[in-house]
XYZ file of C-alpha atoms in Angstrom:
545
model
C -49.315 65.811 55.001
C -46.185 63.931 56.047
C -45.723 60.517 53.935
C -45.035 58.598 57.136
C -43.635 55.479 57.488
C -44.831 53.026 55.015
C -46.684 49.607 56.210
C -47.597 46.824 54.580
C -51.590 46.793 55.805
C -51.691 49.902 54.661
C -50.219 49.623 51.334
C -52.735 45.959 50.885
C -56.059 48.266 52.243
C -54.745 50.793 49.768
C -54.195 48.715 46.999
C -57.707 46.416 47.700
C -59.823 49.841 48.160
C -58.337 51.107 44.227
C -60.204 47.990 42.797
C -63.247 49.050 44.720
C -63.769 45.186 46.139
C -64.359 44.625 50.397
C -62.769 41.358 49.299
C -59.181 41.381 50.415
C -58.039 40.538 46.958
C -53.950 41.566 47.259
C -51.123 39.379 49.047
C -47.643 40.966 49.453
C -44.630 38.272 47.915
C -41.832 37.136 50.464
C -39.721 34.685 48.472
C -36.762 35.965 46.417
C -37.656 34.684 42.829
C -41.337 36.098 42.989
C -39.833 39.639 44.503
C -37.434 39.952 41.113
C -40.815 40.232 39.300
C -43.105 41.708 41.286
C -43.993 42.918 45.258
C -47.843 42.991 45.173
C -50.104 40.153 43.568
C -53.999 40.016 43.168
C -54.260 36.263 42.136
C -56.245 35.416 39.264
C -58.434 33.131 40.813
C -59.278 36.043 43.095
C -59.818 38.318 40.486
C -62.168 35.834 38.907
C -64.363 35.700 41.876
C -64.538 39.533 41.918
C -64.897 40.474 38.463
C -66.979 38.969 35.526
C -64.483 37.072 33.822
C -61.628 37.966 36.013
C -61.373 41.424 34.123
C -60.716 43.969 35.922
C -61.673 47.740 34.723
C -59.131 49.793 33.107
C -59.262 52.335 34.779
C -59.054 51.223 38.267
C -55.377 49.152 36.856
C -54.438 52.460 35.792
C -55.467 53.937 39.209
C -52.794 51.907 41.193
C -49.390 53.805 40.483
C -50.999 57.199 41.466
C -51.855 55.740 45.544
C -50.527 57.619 47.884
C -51.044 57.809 51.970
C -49.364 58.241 54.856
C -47.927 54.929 55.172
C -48.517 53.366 51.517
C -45.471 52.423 49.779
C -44.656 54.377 46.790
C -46.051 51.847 44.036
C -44.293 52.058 40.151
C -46.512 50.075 37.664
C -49.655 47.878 37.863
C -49.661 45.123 34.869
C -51.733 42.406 33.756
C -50.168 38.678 34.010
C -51.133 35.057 33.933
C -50.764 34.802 37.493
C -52.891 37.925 38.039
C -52.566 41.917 38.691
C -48.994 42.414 39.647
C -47.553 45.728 41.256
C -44.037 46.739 41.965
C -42.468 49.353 44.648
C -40.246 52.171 43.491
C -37.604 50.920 45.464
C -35.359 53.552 45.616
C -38.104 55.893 47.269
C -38.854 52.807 49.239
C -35.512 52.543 50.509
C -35.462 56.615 51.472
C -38.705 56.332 53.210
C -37.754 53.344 55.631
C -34.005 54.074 55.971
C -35.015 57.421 57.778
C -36.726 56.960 61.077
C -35.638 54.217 62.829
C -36.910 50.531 61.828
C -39.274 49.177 65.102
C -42.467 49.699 66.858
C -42.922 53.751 67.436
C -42.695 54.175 71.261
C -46.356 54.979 72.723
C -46.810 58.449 73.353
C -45.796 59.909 77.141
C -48.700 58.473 79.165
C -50.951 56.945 76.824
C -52.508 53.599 77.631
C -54.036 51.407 75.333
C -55.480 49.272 78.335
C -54.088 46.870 80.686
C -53.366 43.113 81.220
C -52.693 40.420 84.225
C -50.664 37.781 83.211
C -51.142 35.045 85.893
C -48.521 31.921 85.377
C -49.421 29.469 87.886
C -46.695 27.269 87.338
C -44.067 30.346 89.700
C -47.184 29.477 92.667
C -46.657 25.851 93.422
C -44.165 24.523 96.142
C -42.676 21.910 93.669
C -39.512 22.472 92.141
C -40.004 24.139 88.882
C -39.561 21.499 85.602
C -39.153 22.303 81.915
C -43.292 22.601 81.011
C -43.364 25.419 83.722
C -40.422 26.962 82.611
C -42.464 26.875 79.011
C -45.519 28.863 80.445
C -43.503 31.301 82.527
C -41.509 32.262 79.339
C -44.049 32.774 77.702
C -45.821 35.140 79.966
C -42.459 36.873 79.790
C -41.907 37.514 76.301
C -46.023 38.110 75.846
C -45.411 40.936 78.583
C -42.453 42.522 76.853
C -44.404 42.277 73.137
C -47.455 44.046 75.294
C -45.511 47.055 76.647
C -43.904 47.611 73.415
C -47.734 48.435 72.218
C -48.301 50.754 75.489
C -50.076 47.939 77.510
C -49.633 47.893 80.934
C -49.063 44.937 82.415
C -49.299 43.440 85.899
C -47.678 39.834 86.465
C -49.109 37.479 88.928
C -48.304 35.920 91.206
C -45.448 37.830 92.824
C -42.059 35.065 93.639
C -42.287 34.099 97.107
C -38.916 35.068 98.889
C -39.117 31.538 100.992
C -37.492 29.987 97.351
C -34.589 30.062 95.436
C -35.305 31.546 92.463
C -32.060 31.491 90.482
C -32.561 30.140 87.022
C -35.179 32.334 86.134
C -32.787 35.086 86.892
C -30.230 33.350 84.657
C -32.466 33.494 82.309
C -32.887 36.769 82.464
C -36.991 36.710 83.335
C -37.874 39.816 85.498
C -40.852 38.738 87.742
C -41.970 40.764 90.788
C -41.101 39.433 93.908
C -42.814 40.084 97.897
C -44.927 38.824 100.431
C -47.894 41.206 99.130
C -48.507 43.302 103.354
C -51.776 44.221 104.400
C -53.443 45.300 101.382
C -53.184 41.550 100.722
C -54.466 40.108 103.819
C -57.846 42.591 103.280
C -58.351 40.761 100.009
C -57.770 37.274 101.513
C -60.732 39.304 103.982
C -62.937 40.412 101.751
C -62.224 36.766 99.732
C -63.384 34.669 102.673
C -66.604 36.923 103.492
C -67.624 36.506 100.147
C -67.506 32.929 100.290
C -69.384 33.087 103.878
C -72.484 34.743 101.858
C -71.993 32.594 98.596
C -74.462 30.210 98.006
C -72.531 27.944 95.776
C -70.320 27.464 99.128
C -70.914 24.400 101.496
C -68.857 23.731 104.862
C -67.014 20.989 104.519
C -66.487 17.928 107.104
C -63.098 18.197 109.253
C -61.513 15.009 109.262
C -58.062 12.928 108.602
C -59.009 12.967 104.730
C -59.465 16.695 104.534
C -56.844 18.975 103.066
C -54.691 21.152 104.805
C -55.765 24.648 105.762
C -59.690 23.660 104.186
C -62.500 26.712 104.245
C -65.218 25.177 102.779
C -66.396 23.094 99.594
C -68.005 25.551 96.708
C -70.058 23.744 93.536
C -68.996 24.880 90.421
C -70.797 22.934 88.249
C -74.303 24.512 88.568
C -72.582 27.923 88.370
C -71.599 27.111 85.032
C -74.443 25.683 83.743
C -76.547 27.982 85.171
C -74.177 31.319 83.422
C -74.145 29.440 80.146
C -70.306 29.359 80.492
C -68.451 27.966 77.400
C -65.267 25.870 76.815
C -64.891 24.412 80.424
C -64.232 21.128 81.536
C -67.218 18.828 81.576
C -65.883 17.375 84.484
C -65.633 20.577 86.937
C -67.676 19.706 90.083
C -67.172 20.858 93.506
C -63.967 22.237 94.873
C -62.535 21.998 97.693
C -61.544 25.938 98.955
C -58.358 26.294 101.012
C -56.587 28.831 102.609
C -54.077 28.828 99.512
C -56.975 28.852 96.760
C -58.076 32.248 98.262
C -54.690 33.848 99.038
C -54.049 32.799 95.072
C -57.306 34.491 94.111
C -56.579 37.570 96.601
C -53.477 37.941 94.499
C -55.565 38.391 91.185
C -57.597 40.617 93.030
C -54.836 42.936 94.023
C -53.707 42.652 90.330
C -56.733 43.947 88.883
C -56.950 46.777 91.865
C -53.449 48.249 90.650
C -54.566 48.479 87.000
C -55.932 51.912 85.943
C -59.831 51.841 86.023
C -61.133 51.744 81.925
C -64.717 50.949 82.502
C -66.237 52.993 85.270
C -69.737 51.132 84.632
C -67.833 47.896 85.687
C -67.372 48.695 89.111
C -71.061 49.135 89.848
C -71.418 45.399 88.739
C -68.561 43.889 91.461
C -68.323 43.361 94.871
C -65.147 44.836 95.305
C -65.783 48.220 94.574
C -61.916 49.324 93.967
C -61.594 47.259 91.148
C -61.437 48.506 87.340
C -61.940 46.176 84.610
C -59.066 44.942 83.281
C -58.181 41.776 81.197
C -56.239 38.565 82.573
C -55.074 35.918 80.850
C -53.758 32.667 82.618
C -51.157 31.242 81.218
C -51.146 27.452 82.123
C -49.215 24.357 80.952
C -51.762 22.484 79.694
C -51.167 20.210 83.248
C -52.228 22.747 84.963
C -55.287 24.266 82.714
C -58.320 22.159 84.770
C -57.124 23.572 88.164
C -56.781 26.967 86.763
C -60.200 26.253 85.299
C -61.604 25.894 88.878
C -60.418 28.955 90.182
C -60.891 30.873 87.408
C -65.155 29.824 88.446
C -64.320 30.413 91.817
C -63.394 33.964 91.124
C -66.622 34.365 89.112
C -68.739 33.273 91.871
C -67.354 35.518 94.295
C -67.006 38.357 92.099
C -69.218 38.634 89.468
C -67.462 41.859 87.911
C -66.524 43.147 84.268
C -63.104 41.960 85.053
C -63.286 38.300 85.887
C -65.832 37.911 83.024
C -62.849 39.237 81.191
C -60.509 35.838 82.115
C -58.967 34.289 79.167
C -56.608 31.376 79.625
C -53.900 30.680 76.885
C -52.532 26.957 77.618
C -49.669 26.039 76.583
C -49.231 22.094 74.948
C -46.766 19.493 76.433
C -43.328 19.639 76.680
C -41.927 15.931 76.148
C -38.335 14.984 77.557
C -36.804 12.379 75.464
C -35.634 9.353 77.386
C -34.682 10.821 80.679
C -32.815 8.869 83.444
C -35.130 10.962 85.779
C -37.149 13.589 85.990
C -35.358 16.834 85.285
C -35.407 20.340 87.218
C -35.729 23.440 85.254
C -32.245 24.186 87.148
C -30.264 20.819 86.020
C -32.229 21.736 82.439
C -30.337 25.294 82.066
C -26.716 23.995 83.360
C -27.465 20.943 81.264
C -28.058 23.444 77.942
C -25.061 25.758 79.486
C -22.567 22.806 79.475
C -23.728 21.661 75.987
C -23.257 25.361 74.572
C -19.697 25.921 75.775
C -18.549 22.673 74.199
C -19.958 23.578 71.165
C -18.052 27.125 71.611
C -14.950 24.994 72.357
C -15.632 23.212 69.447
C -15.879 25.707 67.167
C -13.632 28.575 68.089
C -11.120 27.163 69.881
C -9.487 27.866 73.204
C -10.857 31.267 72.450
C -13.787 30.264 74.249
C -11.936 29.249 77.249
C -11.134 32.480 78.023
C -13.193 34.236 81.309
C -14.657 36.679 78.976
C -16.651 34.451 77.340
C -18.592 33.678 80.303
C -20.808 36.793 80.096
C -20.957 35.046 75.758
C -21.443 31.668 76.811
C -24.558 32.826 79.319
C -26.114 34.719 76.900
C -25.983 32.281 73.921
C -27.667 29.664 76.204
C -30.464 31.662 77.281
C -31.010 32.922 73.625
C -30.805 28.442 72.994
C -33.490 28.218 75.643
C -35.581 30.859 74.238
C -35.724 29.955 71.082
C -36.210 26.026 71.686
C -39.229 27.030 74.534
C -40.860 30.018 72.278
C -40.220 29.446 68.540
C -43.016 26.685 68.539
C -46.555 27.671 68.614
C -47.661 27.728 72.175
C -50.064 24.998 71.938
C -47.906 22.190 69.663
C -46.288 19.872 72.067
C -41.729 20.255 72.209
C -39.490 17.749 72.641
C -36.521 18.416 74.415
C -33.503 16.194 73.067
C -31.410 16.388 76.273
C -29.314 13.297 75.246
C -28.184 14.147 72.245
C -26.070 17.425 71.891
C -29.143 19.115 70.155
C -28.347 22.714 70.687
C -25.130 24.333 68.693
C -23.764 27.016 67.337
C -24.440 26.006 63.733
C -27.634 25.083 62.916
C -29.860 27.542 61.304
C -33.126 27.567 63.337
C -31.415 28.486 66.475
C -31.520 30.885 69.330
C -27.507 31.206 68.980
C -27.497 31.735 65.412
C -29.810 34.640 65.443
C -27.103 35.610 68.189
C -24.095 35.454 65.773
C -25.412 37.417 63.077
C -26.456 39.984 65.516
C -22.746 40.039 66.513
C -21.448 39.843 63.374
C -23.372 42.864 62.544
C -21.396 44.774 65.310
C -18.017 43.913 64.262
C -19.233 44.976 61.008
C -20.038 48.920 62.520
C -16.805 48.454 64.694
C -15.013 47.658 61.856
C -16.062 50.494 60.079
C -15.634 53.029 62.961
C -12.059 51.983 63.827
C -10.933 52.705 59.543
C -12.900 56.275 59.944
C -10.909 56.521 63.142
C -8.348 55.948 60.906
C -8.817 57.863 57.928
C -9.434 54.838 55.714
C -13.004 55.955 55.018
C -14.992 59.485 55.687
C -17.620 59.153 58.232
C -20.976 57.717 57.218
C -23.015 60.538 55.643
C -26.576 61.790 56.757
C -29.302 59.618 55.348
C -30.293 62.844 53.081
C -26.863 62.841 51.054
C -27.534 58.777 50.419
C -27.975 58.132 47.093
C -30.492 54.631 47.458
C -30.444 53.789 43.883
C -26.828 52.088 44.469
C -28.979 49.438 46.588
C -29.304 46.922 43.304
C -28.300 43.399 45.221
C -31.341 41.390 45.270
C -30.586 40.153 48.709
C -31.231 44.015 50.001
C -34.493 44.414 49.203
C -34.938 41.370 50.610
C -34.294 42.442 53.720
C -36.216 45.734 53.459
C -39.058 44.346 52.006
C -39.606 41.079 54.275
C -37.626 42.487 57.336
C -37.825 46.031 58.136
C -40.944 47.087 56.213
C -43.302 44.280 58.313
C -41.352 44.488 61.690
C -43.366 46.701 63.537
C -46.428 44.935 62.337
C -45.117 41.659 63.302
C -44.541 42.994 67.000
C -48.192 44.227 66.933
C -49.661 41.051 65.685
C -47.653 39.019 68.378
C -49.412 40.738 71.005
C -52.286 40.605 69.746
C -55.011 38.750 72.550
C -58.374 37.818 71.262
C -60.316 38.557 74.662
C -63.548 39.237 73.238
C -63.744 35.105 71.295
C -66.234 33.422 72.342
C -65.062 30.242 74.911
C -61.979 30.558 77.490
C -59.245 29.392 75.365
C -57.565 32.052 73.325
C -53.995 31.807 71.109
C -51.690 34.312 70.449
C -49.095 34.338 67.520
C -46.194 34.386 70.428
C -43.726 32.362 67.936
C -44.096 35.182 65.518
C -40.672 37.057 66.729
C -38.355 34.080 67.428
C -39.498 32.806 63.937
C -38.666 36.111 62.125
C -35.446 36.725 63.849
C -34.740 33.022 62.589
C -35.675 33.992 59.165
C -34.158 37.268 59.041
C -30.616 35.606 60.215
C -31.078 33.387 57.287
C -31.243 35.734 54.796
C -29.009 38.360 56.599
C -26.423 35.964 57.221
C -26.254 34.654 52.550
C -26.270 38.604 51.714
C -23.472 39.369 54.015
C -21.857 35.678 52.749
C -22.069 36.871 49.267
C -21.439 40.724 49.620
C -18.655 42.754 50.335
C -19.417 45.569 52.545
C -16.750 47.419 53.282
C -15.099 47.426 49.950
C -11.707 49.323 48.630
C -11.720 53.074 49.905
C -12.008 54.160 46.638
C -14.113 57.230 46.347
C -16.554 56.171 43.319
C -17.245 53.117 45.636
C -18.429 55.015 48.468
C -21.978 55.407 47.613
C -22.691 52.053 47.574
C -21.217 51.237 50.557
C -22.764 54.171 52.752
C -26.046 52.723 51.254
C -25.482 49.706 52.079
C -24.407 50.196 55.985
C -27.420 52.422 56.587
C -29.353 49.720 55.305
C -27.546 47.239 57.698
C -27.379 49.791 60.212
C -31.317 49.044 60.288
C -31.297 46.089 60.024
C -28.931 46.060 63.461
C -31.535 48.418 64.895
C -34.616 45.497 63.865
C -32.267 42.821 65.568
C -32.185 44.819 68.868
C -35.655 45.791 69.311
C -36.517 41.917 68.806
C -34.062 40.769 71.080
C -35.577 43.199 73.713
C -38.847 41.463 73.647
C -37.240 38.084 74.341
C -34.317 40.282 77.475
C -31.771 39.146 75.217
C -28.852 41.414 75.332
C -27.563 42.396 71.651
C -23.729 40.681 71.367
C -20.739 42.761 70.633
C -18.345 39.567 69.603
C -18.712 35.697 69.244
């Protein structure tokens, strides 16, 4: 059986199933001084609640060294301690196992879904000009889509960018949204939408006169539909709503959604009135602004379709996004230039007239969208931000930002380049194949602190980030979408005092060369972790700063 690639879940369900506990008694160590000790604790007040007396049999301690799996790591000793069991990695092994196949999610195999998913982002369907808490949601919904399809999800994106606006910064900012006017397959769903509120009984004409809204249908009451279905987590306050011809287009658009995604549930098409559709689930992504009107049609669509799929509507709402001090209100457009500006004076600043030249401008783009990013997406979804626009807040030296994680990425390629132009010129042979490394050279306690807490839990960390919880109970779910801009920030950290403190590419002296080949295949993957994280956010990797 092949050894795999190791994982840490399957190194801790490993480790809890040798002490013969369903308790999840193990906890894998991230900070430097507990990792020169030890990789795997069972705390000793957890062991106490397991075990009589917090003793735990012989021979089960003795059992740990000897796990093996597919994707356990290869584990040296188990010992007793006052903090509790402790267990440490043969690192060496370690190092061969996870240095081999490249670091990142495994692609999905050629044509396998694992199910599908409408993102809807309201904020891209209003005829206001779009403002910094929209430009939170739809980011969002971007970066959730990208961490989705790197599982195998397929996902639709709703609603498609009407061609009647200008649509430019979310092209600077690199988000890729589907754009049209939808054709006839669209206007059969507004059709279909509009006979099925003709036959609803929820649905009440409503009185034409100088007070009624444009383009008005009719006036549908929610309320008893929701008490009546025993619907959770909605607004008290939901009541009756007044049906345009925009509410149903909006809803036809969902509709067409769902219709596109492959059909999972055969038995749920039996159950709706729109007998093309296949159950699918969507999840509205709202600034928390817009979560009670989203909240209406999301009962709307129930009423009118009572299939699998809209029971399957989940909305994740994103929390406020506070401006400090603004002279006015502020476009998402005048937001971007505003960040843009700010970044190339800090380039200015900091590297000279270097950063004057036209070829930064492709650098200077890049490092403000990563700024964005990173300021819009490393905070958990539902905490409120604060946008500093006053104050020159975003840089290129502070630790916790989008264009620091950019740097190190870069300096990482002139590191490679480096290398490749002194093989070009004979000052070093050509990096061996990973077989002919010898591992044990990799001593430095800041490299096993980037396997260990970098490369070893990255593909996890991508799964857990797209992780939806569509079957808890209520409307509001949360998703860990901070999870990759927070270990890119983390990873630069530690990345950036190894490299700090460690020579590289050392004398071309041929005793040296072990180490060093070590060493830039560990980087190398390291490079390779960078990139596939950056992909999820459509940041492009940077050759220089």
């Amino acid at each position: 059986m092949s050894e795999g690639r190791p994982g840490v879940a399957a190194t801790l369900r490993a480790l809890n199933g040798a002490l013969g506990r369903p308790a999840a008694l193990w906890v894998k160590e991230s900070g430097a001084r507990n990792l020169r000790h030890r990789d795997f604790l069972a705390p000793r007040a957890a062991l106490s609640a397991a075990f009589p007396g917090g003793q735990v049999p012989p021979e089960a301690v003795s059992a740990v060294p000897s796990l093996r799996g597919p994707a356990v790591l290869p584990l040296r000793d188990c010992r007793q301690t006052p903090a509790g069991l402790v267990v440490q990695v043969r690192r060496a092994e370690a190092f061969q196992r996870l240095l081999g196949p490249l670091p990142g999610p495994p692609p999905p195999a050629a044509g396998a879904r694992t199910g599908c998913v409408v993102l809807h982002c309201p904020a891209l369907r209003g005829p206001a000009a779009l403002r910094p808490r929209h430009l939170r949601s739809v980011l969002l919904a971007d970066h959730l889509a990208q961490l989705l399809r790197a599982q195998g999800v397929e996902v639709r994106l709703v609603p498609a960018l009407s061609e009647e606006r200008s649509w430019d910064v979310l092209r600077q900012l690199r988000i890729c949204w589907p754009s049209g006017s939808g054709g006839s397959s669209l206007t059969d769903a507004v059709s279909a939408l509009k006979a099925a509120l003709g036959r609803c009984p929820c649905a009440a004409a409503c009185e034409q006169g100088p007070g009624t809204a444009e383009g008005a249908i009719c006036k549908v009451h929610l309320k008893s539909f929701v008490e009546q279905q025993g619907l959770l987590g909605y607004d008290p306050n939901l009541d009756v709503l007044l049906v345009t011809e925009r509410t149903v287009r909006s809803l036809a658009e969902l509709q067409e959604a769902v219709l596109q995604c492959p059909v999972s549930d055969p038995t749920a098409l039996l159950a709706s009135r729109f007998p093309s559709s296949s159950c699918c689930s969507i999840v509205h992504v709202v600034n928390c602004e817009e979560e009670f009107q989203q909240q209406q049609l999301d009962v709307l669509w129930r009423i009118l379709d009572p299939g699998a799929h809209t029971a399957l509507q989940k909305h994740l709402v994103c929390g406020p996004v506070k401006v400090t001090n603004p002279s006015s209100p502020i476009g998402a457009d005048q937001y971007f230039q505003l960040r843009k500006r700010q970044m190339y004076e800090a380039s200015v600043m900091k590297y000279g007239e270097l950063a004057q030249d036209e070829a930064w401008t492709e650098v200077i783009d890049t490092l403000t969208v990563a700024a964005i990013r990173f300021e819009m997406l490393s905070t958990a979804h539902r905490s409120q931000i604060t946008l500093d626009l006053e104050n020159n807040s975003i840089s290129t030296k502070g630790t916790k930002s989008g264009a620091f994680v950019m740097y190190n990425c870069a300096r990482l390629a002139t590191l490679f380049n480096t290398f490749q132009q002194a093989v070009e010129q004979g000052t070093y042979p050509p990096l061996p194949p990973v077989s002919e490394l010898n591992f044990s050279c990799l001593r430095e306690e800041g490299e096993w602190l980037l396997l260990f807490n970098y490369l070893l839990p990255f593909p996890e960390v991508v799964q857990q980030a797209a992780e939806l919880p569509m079957s808890s109970k209520g409307i509001r779910i949360t998703a860990n979408t901070e999870a990759v801009c927070k270990f890119l920030i983390q990873l630069s950290m530690d990345f950036s005092s190894y490299y700090n403190r460690v020579h590289v590419l050392g004398e071309p002296f041929p005793h040296l060369f072990d180490q060093m080949f070590a060493r830039l295949q560990l980087l190398g993957a390291v490079r390779d972790v960078f990139h596939s994280a950056l992909a999820t956010l459509h940041l492009p990797p940077l050759s220089q700063i």
